[in-house]
Amino acid sequence: MTQNKGKALIIGAGIAGLSSAYYLLQKGWQIEILEQNDLSNNCSYGNAGMIVPSHFTPLAAPGVVAQGIRWMFDSKSPFYVKPSLSTQLLSWGLKFLKHTNQNHVDRSASAIRDLNLESSSLYNEIAQNPEFDFELNQNGILMLYKTEKVAEEETELAHKASSLGLAVDILDKKGIQELEPNAQLDVIGGINYKCDGHMNPVKLMKQMISYLKNKGIIFHTQHKVTGYEIAGNTINAIIANGKKFSADRFVMTGGSFLPELAQKAGIKIQLMPGKGYSFMHTPENPIHRLEHAALLLEARVAVTPMNGQIRFGGTMELASHHDKINMKKVEGIVQSIPKYLPDFKVKLPKESEIWFGYRPCAPDGLPYLGQSSKLKNLIIAGGGGMMGLSLGPIFGKTVSELANDQKPTVEIKIFNPERFN
Ligand SMILES: Cc1cc2nc3c(=O)[nH]c(=O)nc-3n(C[C@H](O)[C@H](O)[C@H](O)COP(=O)(O)OP(=O)(O)OC[C@H]3O[C@@H](n4cnc5c(N)ncnc54)[C@H](O)[C@@H]3O)c2cc1C
């Protein structure tokens, strides 16, 4: 029997928080989770469900600034930064610029690859548990392109991926079409990242919550953490809804709200919310279906088969949290689909059918994962950005290893959560 290790309090019921609970539970911790909303939505639900060892290049990479500036002048483009004099955005932007260099990419690539590969095999383990069935399919992701320029860039990236030991096939038009016998592809070729996969994130989240509840984990919903009771280098309690919650260990997740949570504990974490949209589509003709998840590269649109339907998602708007749906961006997604997938006649969804979420984007494109050096009983897990779902299980496993004073399975030094303090 696992020994009782003490009590752990987790802030946030996204994939980072739930995975932390899953792995802490295995080590005998008594766990409670505080969540400011109910358990029906956050960034971990409506995302594209992709598991992405292919994303070994951080968001901050050479070339993104020039491309980003070009996109700023197109209302339907996949990228937008809301012009603002907010100090949060300016400070984030300066750090982002500082990291858009090849040195940073080279330094980060193998660390990100290792996190994602380990996480992918942990998803496989979770899926073996009969209490889970979240449509996990580790059959690869297709990167589809229509232009010679992108073909050239992606081929170079695929060679780099190969040199990092990732399983990749570079395919011409015929080769990529053979992988999708039930849907016409209007592309000049593509890369099959066989190391990748996809799932249904809504099923994963719901099943994870049921699993944890059945194991006795307590969820305090509608409990927003607003402060901490700190003595020296130790958190004694956190404050939510005017009540104190004490524990031996505290795990701070919080997704795109992590900077506010951390600031209240005197820790500076830099993140910008990267807003994105998704919607579900039921193909008119059921003969037309996709076997793989795919990225329509020039359009930056994600396409994922889910539960007999297809989820389309995309756009990255860097701005503070706001609930308004930018229909021009959704139109941009809809209009790009038939250019790659002519069989899919997708109508512009109604506002009520559109989901949005905020990717927690760090300026250097790296997650925040590790033990706080300021507060000895605090572990931070967040900043997953565009791969936060993919990284869920390795976040959770690492949190559990740190709480148990074990050496983490993967090297996490580069992800130090206090690196911008
Ligand atoms: C359109 C789109 C597509 C995406 N596709 C993919 C993909 O294919 N693959 C992938 O890996 N990633 C993808 N992502 C990114 C991924 O969804 C996120 O990185 C991930 O879900 C973040 O998980 P999280 O647990 O850190 O945060 P969240 O899921 O946002 O959870 C954080 C939770 O903390 C709670 N919280 C915050 N502050 C407080 C507080 N003060 N008190 C109590 N609770 C609090 C929030 O309410 C929230 O429930 C996508 C994102 C978008 C927008």
Coordinates of C-alpha atoms and ligand atoms in Angstrom, one line a residue:
M1 CA 0.0 0.0 0.0
T2 CA 1.2 3.6 -0.8
Q3 CA 2.2 5.5 2.3
N4 CA 0.3 8.7 3.2
K5 CA 2.6 11.5 2.2
G6 CA 0.6 14.5 3.5
K7 CA -1.8 16.9 1.9
A8 CA -1.3 18.6 -1.5
L9 CA -3.4 21.5 -2.7
I10 CA -3.6 22.1 -6.5
I11 CA -4.7 25.5 -7.9
G12 CA -6.5 25.1 -11.3
A13 CA -8.4 22.2 -12.9
G14 CA -7.0 22.3 -16.4
I15 CA -4.9 19.4 -17.8
A16 CA -1.8 20.6 -15.8
G17 CA -3.8 20.5 -12.5
L18 CA -5.6 17.3 -13.1
S19 CA -2.5 15.5 -14.3
S20 CA -0.7 16.7 -11.2
A21 CA -3.5 15.2 -9.1
Y22 CA -3.4 11.9 -11.1
Y23 CA 0.3 11.4 -10.4
L24 CA 0.4 12.7 -6.8
L25 CA -2.5 10.3 -6.0
Q26 CA -0.3 7.4 -7.1
K27 CA 2.3 8.4 -4.6
G28 CA -0.2 8.5 -1.7
W29 CA -0.9 12.2 -1.3
Q30 CA -4.2 13.5 0.0
I31 CA -5.3 16.0 -2.6
E32 CA -7.7 18.9 -3.0
I33 CA -8.2 21.0 -6.1
L34 CA -9.3 24.7 -6.1
E35 CA -10.9 25.9 -9.3
Q36 CA -12.2 29.4 -9.8
N37 CA -14.9 28.3 -12.3
D38 CA -17.0 25.1 -12.6
L39 CA -15.5 22.0 -14.3
S40 CA -17.1 22.5 -17.7
N41 CA -14.5 24.6 -19.6
N42 CA -11.0 26.0 -19.8
C43 CA -8.3 26.0 -22.4
S44 CA -7.8 22.2 -21.9
Y45 CA -11.3 21.4 -23.4
G46 CA -11.7 23.0 -26.9
N47 CA -8.2 22.7 -28.1
A48 CA -7.1 20.7 -31.2
G49 CA -6.2 17.6 -29.1
M50 CA -2.8 17.1 -30.7
I51 CA 0.1 15.4 -29.1
V52 CA 3.1 17.1 -30.6
P53 CA 6.7 15.9 -30.2
S54 CA 6.9 17.6 -33.7
H55 CA 6.7 21.0 -31.9
F56 CA 10.3 21.0 -30.8
T57 CA 10.9 24.6 -32.0
P58 CA 9.8 27.2 -29.4
L59 CA 7.3 29.9 -30.5
A60 CA 10.2 32.4 -30.2
A61 CA 12.2 31.4 -33.3
P62 CA 13.9 33.3 -36.2
G63 CA 11.5 34.5 -38.9
V64 CA 8.3 34.7 -36.7
V65 CA 8.6 38.4 -36.2
A66 CA 8.7 39.3 -39.9
Q67 CA 5.8 36.8 -40.6
G68 CA 3.9 38.2 -37.7
I69 CA 4.2 41.8 -38.9
R70 CA 2.9 40.8 -42.4
W71 CA -0.1 39.1 -40.8
M72 CA -0.9 42.1 -38.7
F73 CA -2.2 43.8 -41.9
D74 CA -4.6 41.0 -42.8
S75 CA -7.8 40.9 -40.7
K76 CA -8.4 37.2 -41.5
S77 CA -4.8 36.2 -40.8
P78 CA -4.0 33.6 -38.1
F79 CA -2.0 36.0 -35.9
Y80 CA -2.8 39.2 -34.2
V81 CA -1.3 41.3 -31.5
K82 CA -3.6 43.9 -30.1
P83 CA -1.6 47.2 -30.1
S84 CA -1.4 48.3 -26.5
L85 CA 0.8 50.2 -24.1
S86 CA 0.3 47.6 -21.4
T87 CA 3.5 47.1 -19.5
Q88 CA 2.7 43.3 -19.5
L89 CA 2.6 43.2 -23.3
L90 CA 5.7 45.4 -23.8
S91 CA 7.8 43.5 -21.3
W92 CA 6.6 40.2 -22.8
G93 CA 7.4 41.5 -26.3
L94 CA 10.9 42.6 -25.5
K95 CA 11.7 39.2 -24.0
F96 CA 10.1 37.5 -27.0
L97 CA 12.3 39.5 -29.4
K98 CA 15.4 38.6 -27.3
H99 CA 14.7 34.9 -27.8
T100 CA 14.0 34.9 -31.6
N101 CA 17.4 33.5 -32.4
Q102 CA 18.9 30.2 -33.6
N103 CA 20.9 29.8 -30.4
H104 CA 17.7 29.8 -28.3
V105 CA 16.1 27.3 -30.7
D106 CA 19.1 25.0 -30.6
R107 CA 19.4 25.2 -26.8
S108 CA 15.7 24.4 -26.3
A109 CA 14.9 21.8 -29.0
S110 CA 16.1 18.6 -27.3
A111 CA 14.6 19.6 -23.9
I112 CA 11.2 20.2 -25.5
R113 CA 11.4 17.0 -27.5
D114 CA 12.2 15.0 -24.4
L115 CA 9.2 16.5 -22.5
N116 CA 6.8 15.8 -25.3
L117 CA 8.1 12.2 -26.1
E118 CA 7.8 11.2 -22.4
S119 CA 4.4 12.8 -22.2
S120 CA 3.2 11.0 -25.3
S121 CA 4.2 7.6 -23.8
L122 CA 2.5 8.6 -20.5
Y123 CA -0.7 9.3 -22.4
N124 CA -0.4 5.8 -23.9
E125 CA -0.1 4.4 -20.3
I126 CA -3.2 6.3 -19.1
A127 CA -5.1 5.0 -22.1
Q128 CA -4.4 1.4 -21.1
N129 CA -6.5 2.0 -17.9
P130 CA -10.0 0.7 -18.6
E131 CA -11.5 3.8 -16.9
F132 CA -10.2 5.9 -19.8
D133 CA -11.2 6.0 -23.5
F134 CA -10.4 9.4 -25.0
E135 CA -9.9 8.4 -28.6
L136 CA -6.1 8.4 -28.3
N137 CA -4.6 7.7 -31.7
Q138 CA -0.8 7.9 -32.0
N139 CA -0.8 7.5 -35.8
G140 CA 1.0 10.8 -36.6
I141 CA 0.1 14.3 -37.6
L142 CA 0.3 15.5 -41.2
M143 CA 1.8 18.9 -42.0
L144 CA 0.2 19.9 -45.3
Y145 CA 1.5 22.6 -47.6
K146 CA 0.5 24.3 -50.8
T147 CA 3.5 26.4 -51.6
E148 CA 7.1 25.7 -52.6
K149 CA 8.4 28.2 -49.9
V150 CA 6.7 26.3 -47.1
A151 CA 7.7 22.9 -48.6
E152 CA 11.3 24.0 -48.4
E153 CA 11.1 25.3 -44.8
E154 CA 9.2 22.3 -43.6
T155 CA 11.6 19.9 -45.3
E156 CA 14.5 21.5 -43.6
L157 CA 12.6 21.3 -40.3
A158 CA 11.8 17.6 -40.9
H159 CA 15.5 16.9 -41.4
K160 CA 16.2 18.6 -38.1
A161 CA 13.5 16.5 -36.5
S162 CA 15.1 13.4 -37.9
S163 CA 18.5 14.4 -36.6
L164 CA 16.8 14.7 -33.1
G165 CA 15.6 11.1 -33.5
L166 CA 11.9 11.9 -34.3
A167 CA 10.1 9.6 -36.7
V168 CA 9.3 11.6 -39.8
D169 CA 8.4 11.0 -43.4
I170 CA 8.7 13.6 -46.1
L171 CA 6.0 12.9 -48.7
D172 CA 5.1 14.2 -52.1
K173 CA 1.5 14.8 -53.3
K174 CA 0.9 11.1 -54.1
G175 CA 2.5 9.8 -50.9
I176 CA 0.5 12.1 -48.6
Q177 CA -2.8 11.4 -50.4
E178 CA -2.3 7.7 -49.9
L179 CA -2.4 8.3 -46.2
E180 CA -5.9 9.9 -46.5
P181 CA -7.8 7.6 -48.9
N182 CA -11.2 9.1 -48.0
A183 CA -10.6 12.8 -48.5
Q184 CA -9.1 14.7 -51.4
L185 CA -6.0 16.7 -50.5
D186 CA -5.3 19.8 -52.6
V187 CA -1.6 20.2 -51.5
I188 CA 1.8 19.8 -53.1
G189 CA 3.1 17.5 -50.4
G190 CA 3.4 17.1 -46.7
I191 CA 5.4 15.8 -43.7
N192 CA 4.1 12.9 -41.7
Y193 CA 5.3 13.3 -38.1
K194 CA 4.8 9.7 -37.1
C195 CA 5.9 10.6 -33.5
D196 CA 2.7 12.7 -33.0
G197 CA -0.9 11.8 -32.3
H198 CA -4.3 13.1 -31.4
M199 CA -7.2 12.6 -28.9
N200 CA -10.5 13.9 -27.8
P201 CA -9.6 16.5 -25.1
V202 CA -13.2 16.9 -23.8
K203 CA -13.4 13.2 -23.2
L204 CA -10.0 13.2 -21.5
M205 CA -10.9 16.0 -19.2
K206 CA -14.3 14.6 -18.2
Q207 CA -12.9 11.1 -17.6
M208 CA -10.0 12.5 -15.6
I209 CA -12.3 14.4 -13.4
S210 CA -14.6 11.3 -12.8
Y211 CA -11.5 9.2 -12.1
L212 CA -10.1 11.6 -9.6
K213 CA -13.5 12.1 -7.9
N214 CA -14.0 8.3 -7.6
K215 CA -10.6 8.1 -5.9
G216 CA -11.8 10.6 -3.3
I217 CA -10.1 13.8 -4.5
I218 CA -12.0 16.9 -3.4
F219 CA -12.8 19.6 -6.0
H220 CA -13.6 23.1 -4.6
T221 CA -15.2 24.7 -7.6
Q222 CA -16.1 28.5 -7.8
H223 CA -13.1 29.0 -5.5
K224 CA -10.8 31.7 -6.8
V225 CA -7.5 31.8 -5.1
T226 CA -6.9 35.4 -4.1
G227 CA -4.0 35.3 -1.7
Y228 CA -1.5 33.3 0.4
E229 CA -0.5 33.1 4.0
I230 CA 3.3 32.9 3.9
A231 CA 5.8 32.7 6.7
G232 CA 9.5 33.0 5.7
N233 CA 10.0 30.6 2.8
T234 CA 6.9 28.5 3.4
I235 CA 3.3 28.8 2.3
N236 CA 1.1 27.9 5.2
A237 CA -2.3 28.4 3.5
I238 CA -4.0 29.8 0.5
I239 CA -7.0 32.0 0.6
A240 CA -10.1 31.4 -1.6
N241 CA -13.6 32.7 -1.0
G242 CA -12.5 34.2 2.3
K243 CA -11.5 30.8 3.7
K244 CA -8.0 29.4 4.4
F245 CA -6.8 26.1 2.9
S246 CA -3.7 24.7 4.4
A247 CA -1.5 21.9 3.1
D248 CA 2.0 20.5 3.1
R249 CA 2.6 21.1 -0.6
F250 CA 1.0 23.6 -3.0
V251 CA 0.9 23.2 -6.8
M252 CA 0.3 26.3 -8.9
T253 CA -1.1 25.8 -12.4
G254 CA -3.7 28.4 -13.5
G255 CA -3.1 28.4 -17.3
S256 CA -3.1 31.9 -18.7
F257 CA -3.9 33.3 -15.3
L258 CA -0.7 32.0 -13.8
P259 CA 1.1 35.5 -13.7
E260 CA -1.6 36.9 -11.3
L261 CA -1.5 33.8 -9.1
A262 CA 2.3 33.9 -8.9
Q263 CA 2.4 37.6 -8.3
K264 CA 0.3 37.2 -5.2
A265 CA 3.0 34.9 -3.9
G266 CA 5.8 37.4 -4.8
I267 CA 6.9 35.5 -7.9
K268 CA 7.2 37.1 -11.3
I269 CA 6.0 34.9 -14.2
Q270 CA 5.6 36.3 -17.7
L271 CA 2.8 35.0 -19.9
M272 CA 0.5 36.4 -22.5
P273 CA -2.8 34.8 -23.2
G274 CA -2.8 33.6 -26.9
K275 CA -6.4 33.4 -27.8
G276 CA -7.5 30.8 -30.3
Y277 CA -10.8 29.5 -31.6
S278 CA -12.3 26.1 -32.6
F279 CA -15.5 24.6 -33.8
M280 CA -16.9 21.2 -34.7
H281 CA -17.9 20.2 -38.2
T282 CA -20.0 17.2 -39.3
P283 CA -19.0 16.2 -42.9
E284 CA -22.1 16.3 -45.1
N285 CA -21.1 13.1 -46.8
P286 CA -19.9 10.5 -44.2
I287 CA -17.7 8.9 -46.8
H288 CA -15.4 11.9 -46.5
R289 CA -13.3 11.5 -43.4
L290 CA -9.8 11.9 -42.1
E291 CA -7.6 9.3 -40.6
H292 CA -5.0 11.7 -39.2
A293 CA -4.9 15.0 -37.5
A294 CA -3.4 17.7 -39.8
L295 CA -2.0 21.2 -39.8
L296 CA -2.8 23.3 -42.9
L297 CA 0.5 25.1 -42.7
E298 CA 0.2 28.4 -44.7
A299 CA -3.2 29.0 -43.0
R300 CA -2.0 27.8 -39.6
V301 CA -5.3 25.8 -39.1
A302 CA -5.5 22.6 -37.1
V303 CA -7.7 19.8 -38.2
T304 CA -8.5 16.9 -35.9
P305 CA -10.9 14.0 -36.4
M306 CA -13.0 13.6 -33.2
N307 CA -15.9 11.4 -32.4
G308 CA -17.0 11.1 -36.0
Q309 CA -16.7 14.8 -36.5
I310 CA -13.9 17.1 -37.3
R311 CA -12.6 19.9 -35.1
F312 CA -11.1 22.9 -36.9
G313 CA -9.0 25.4 -34.8
G314 CA -6.6 28.2 -35.1
T315 CA -5.5 31.9 -34.7
M316 CA -3.3 33.3 -32.1
E317 CA -4.4 36.7 -30.7
L318 CA -2.0 38.1 -28.1
A319 CA -4.1 40.4 -25.9
S320 CA -5.4 40.5 -22.4
H321 CA -8.4 38.2 -21.6
H322 CA -11.7 39.3 -23.3
D323 CA -14.8 37.4 -24.2
K324 CA -15.4 38.9 -27.7
I325 CA -15.3 36.6 -30.6
N326 CA -13.4 38.0 -33.6
M327 CA -15.6 36.7 -36.5
K328 CA -13.0 37.8 -39.1
K329 CA -10.5 35.4 -37.6
V330 CA -13.1 32.5 -37.6
E331 CA -13.9 33.5 -41.3
G332 CA -10.2 33.2 -42.0
I333 CA -10.2 29.6 -40.7
V334 CA -13.4 28.6 -42.6
Q335 CA -12.1 30.1 -45.9
S336 CA -8.8 28.3 -45.7
I337 CA -10.3 24.8 -45.3
P338 CA -11.5 24.0 -48.9
K339 CA -8.2 25.3 -50.2
Y340 CA -6.6 22.2 -48.7
L341 CA -9.6 19.9 -48.2
P342 CA -12.0 20.5 -51.1
D343 CA -14.4 17.7 -49.9
F344 CA -15.3 19.6 -46.8
K345 CA -17.9 22.3 -47.3
V346 CA -17.7 24.1 -44.0
K347 CA -20.2 26.9 -43.2
L348 CA -19.3 29.8 -41.0
P349 CA -20.4 28.7 -37.5
K350 CA -22.7 30.8 -35.3
E351 CA -21.1 32.6 -32.4
S352 CA -22.7 30.1 -30.0
E353 CA -21.0 27.2 -31.8
I354 CA -17.5 28.7 -31.5
W355 CA -15.2 27.8 -28.6
F356 CA -12.3 30.0 -27.5
G357 CA -9.5 29.6 -25.1
Y358 CA -6.3 31.3 -24.0
R359 CA -3.0 29.5 -24.6
P360 CA -0.6 30.3 -21.7
C361 CA 2.4 31.7 -23.8
A362 CA 5.7 32.4 -22.2
P363 CA 7.9 34.9 -24.1
D364 CA 10.7 32.4 -24.7
G365 CA 8.1 29.7 -25.8
L366 CA 9.2 27.4 -22.9
P367 CA 7.0 26.0 -20.2
Y368 CA 7.4 26.9 -16.5
L369 CA 7.9 23.7 -14.6
G370 CA 9.7 23.2 -11.4
Q371 CA 10.1 23.8 -7.7
S372 CA 10.0 27.4 -6.5
S373 CA 13.4 28.5 -5.0
K374 CA 11.6 31.3 -3.1
L375 CA 8.9 29.1 -1.5
K376 CA 10.1 25.7 -0.5
N377 CA 6.7 24.0 -0.6
L378 CA 5.5 25.4 -3.9
I379 CA 5.7 23.7 -7.3
I380 CA 4.7 25.5 -10.5
A381 CA 3.5 23.8 -13.7
G382 CA 2.2 26.0 -16.5
G383 CA 3.0 28.0 -19.6
G384 CA 2.4 25.0 -21.9
G385 CA 1.5 27.5 -24.8
M386 CA 0.6 25.7 -28.0
M387 CA 1.5 22.3 -26.5
G388 CA 0.0 22.5 -23.0
L389 CA -2.4 19.5 -23.6
S390 CA 0.4 17.4 -25.1
L391 CA 2.6 18.2 -22.0
G392 CA -0.1 17.4 -19.4
P393 CA 1.0 14.0 -18.2
I394 CA 4.7 14.9 -18.0
F395 CA 3.8 18.1 -16.0
G396 CA 1.9 15.9 -13.6
K397 CA 4.5 13.2 -13.3
T398 CA 7.3 15.9 -12.7
V399 CA 5.1 17.6 -10.1
S400 CA 4.7 14.3 -8.2
E401 CA 8.4 13.5 -8.5
L402 CA 9.4 17.0 -7.1
A403 CA 6.8 16.7 -4.3
N404 CA 8.4 13.4 -3.3
D405 CA 11.9 14.8 -3.5
Q406 CA 12.8 12.6 -6.4
K407 CA 14.9 13.5 -9.4
P408 CA 12.6 14.3 -12.3
T409 CA 12.6 11.7 -15.1
V410 CA 13.2 14.5 -17.6
E411 CA 15.7 17.3 -17.4
I412 CA 13.8 20.5 -16.3
K413 CA 16.5 23.0 -15.5
I414 CA 15.7 25.1 -18.7
F415 CA 12.0 25.3 -17.6
N416 CA 12.9 27.0 -14.3
P417 CA 9.6 28.9 -13.4
E418 CA 11.5 31.7 -11.8
R419 CA 13.9 32.4 -14.7
F420 CA 12.5 35.9 -15.3
N421 CA 12.5 37.0 -11.7
Ligands
LIG1 C1 -7.4 26.9 -30.4 C2 -6.4 26.1 -29.5 C3 -5.9 24.9 -29.9 C4 -4.9 24.2 -29.2 N1 -4.5 23.0 -29.6 C5 -3.6 22.3 -28.8 C6 -3.2 21.0 -29.2 O1 -3.6 20.5 -30.2 N2 -2.2 20.4 -28.5 C7 -1.7 21.0 -27.3 O2 -0.9 20.3 -26.7 N3 -2.2 22.2 -26.9 C8 -3.1 22.9 -27.6 N4 -3.5 24.1 -27.2 C9 -3.0 24.6 -25.9 C10 -3.6 23.9 -24.7 O3 -5.0 23.9 -24.8 C11 -3.2 24.7 -23.4 O4 -1.8 24.9 -23.4 C12 -3.5 23.9 -22.2 O5 -4.9 23.5 -22.2 C13 -3.2 24.6 -20.9 O6 -3.6 23.8 -19.8 P1 -3.5 24.4 -18.3 O7 -3.9 23.4 -17.4 O8 -2.1 25.0 -18.1 O9 -4.5 25.7 -18.3 P2 -6.1 25.7 -18.4 O10 -6.7 24.5 -19.1 O11 -6.4 27.1 -18.8 O12 -6.5 25.5 -16.8 C14 -6.2 26.5 -15.9 C15 -7.3 26.5 -14.8 O13 -6.8 27.3 -13.7 C16 -7.9 28.0 -13.2 N5 -7.5 29.1 -12.5 C17 -6.8 30.2 -12.9 N6 -6.6 31.1 -11.9 C18 -7.2 30.6 -10.8 C19 -7.4 31.1 -9.5 N7 -6.9 32.3 -9.1 N8 -8.0 30.3 -8.6 C20 -8.5 29.1 -9.0 N9 -8.4 28.6 -10.2 C21 -7.8 29.4 -11.1 C22 -8.7 28.3 -14.5 O14 -10.0 28.7 -14.2 C23 -8.5 27.1 -15.3 O15 -9.6 26.2 -15.1 C24 -4.5 24.8 -27.9 C25 -5.0 26.0 -27.5 C26 -6.0 26.7 -28.2 C27 -6.5 28.0 -27.7

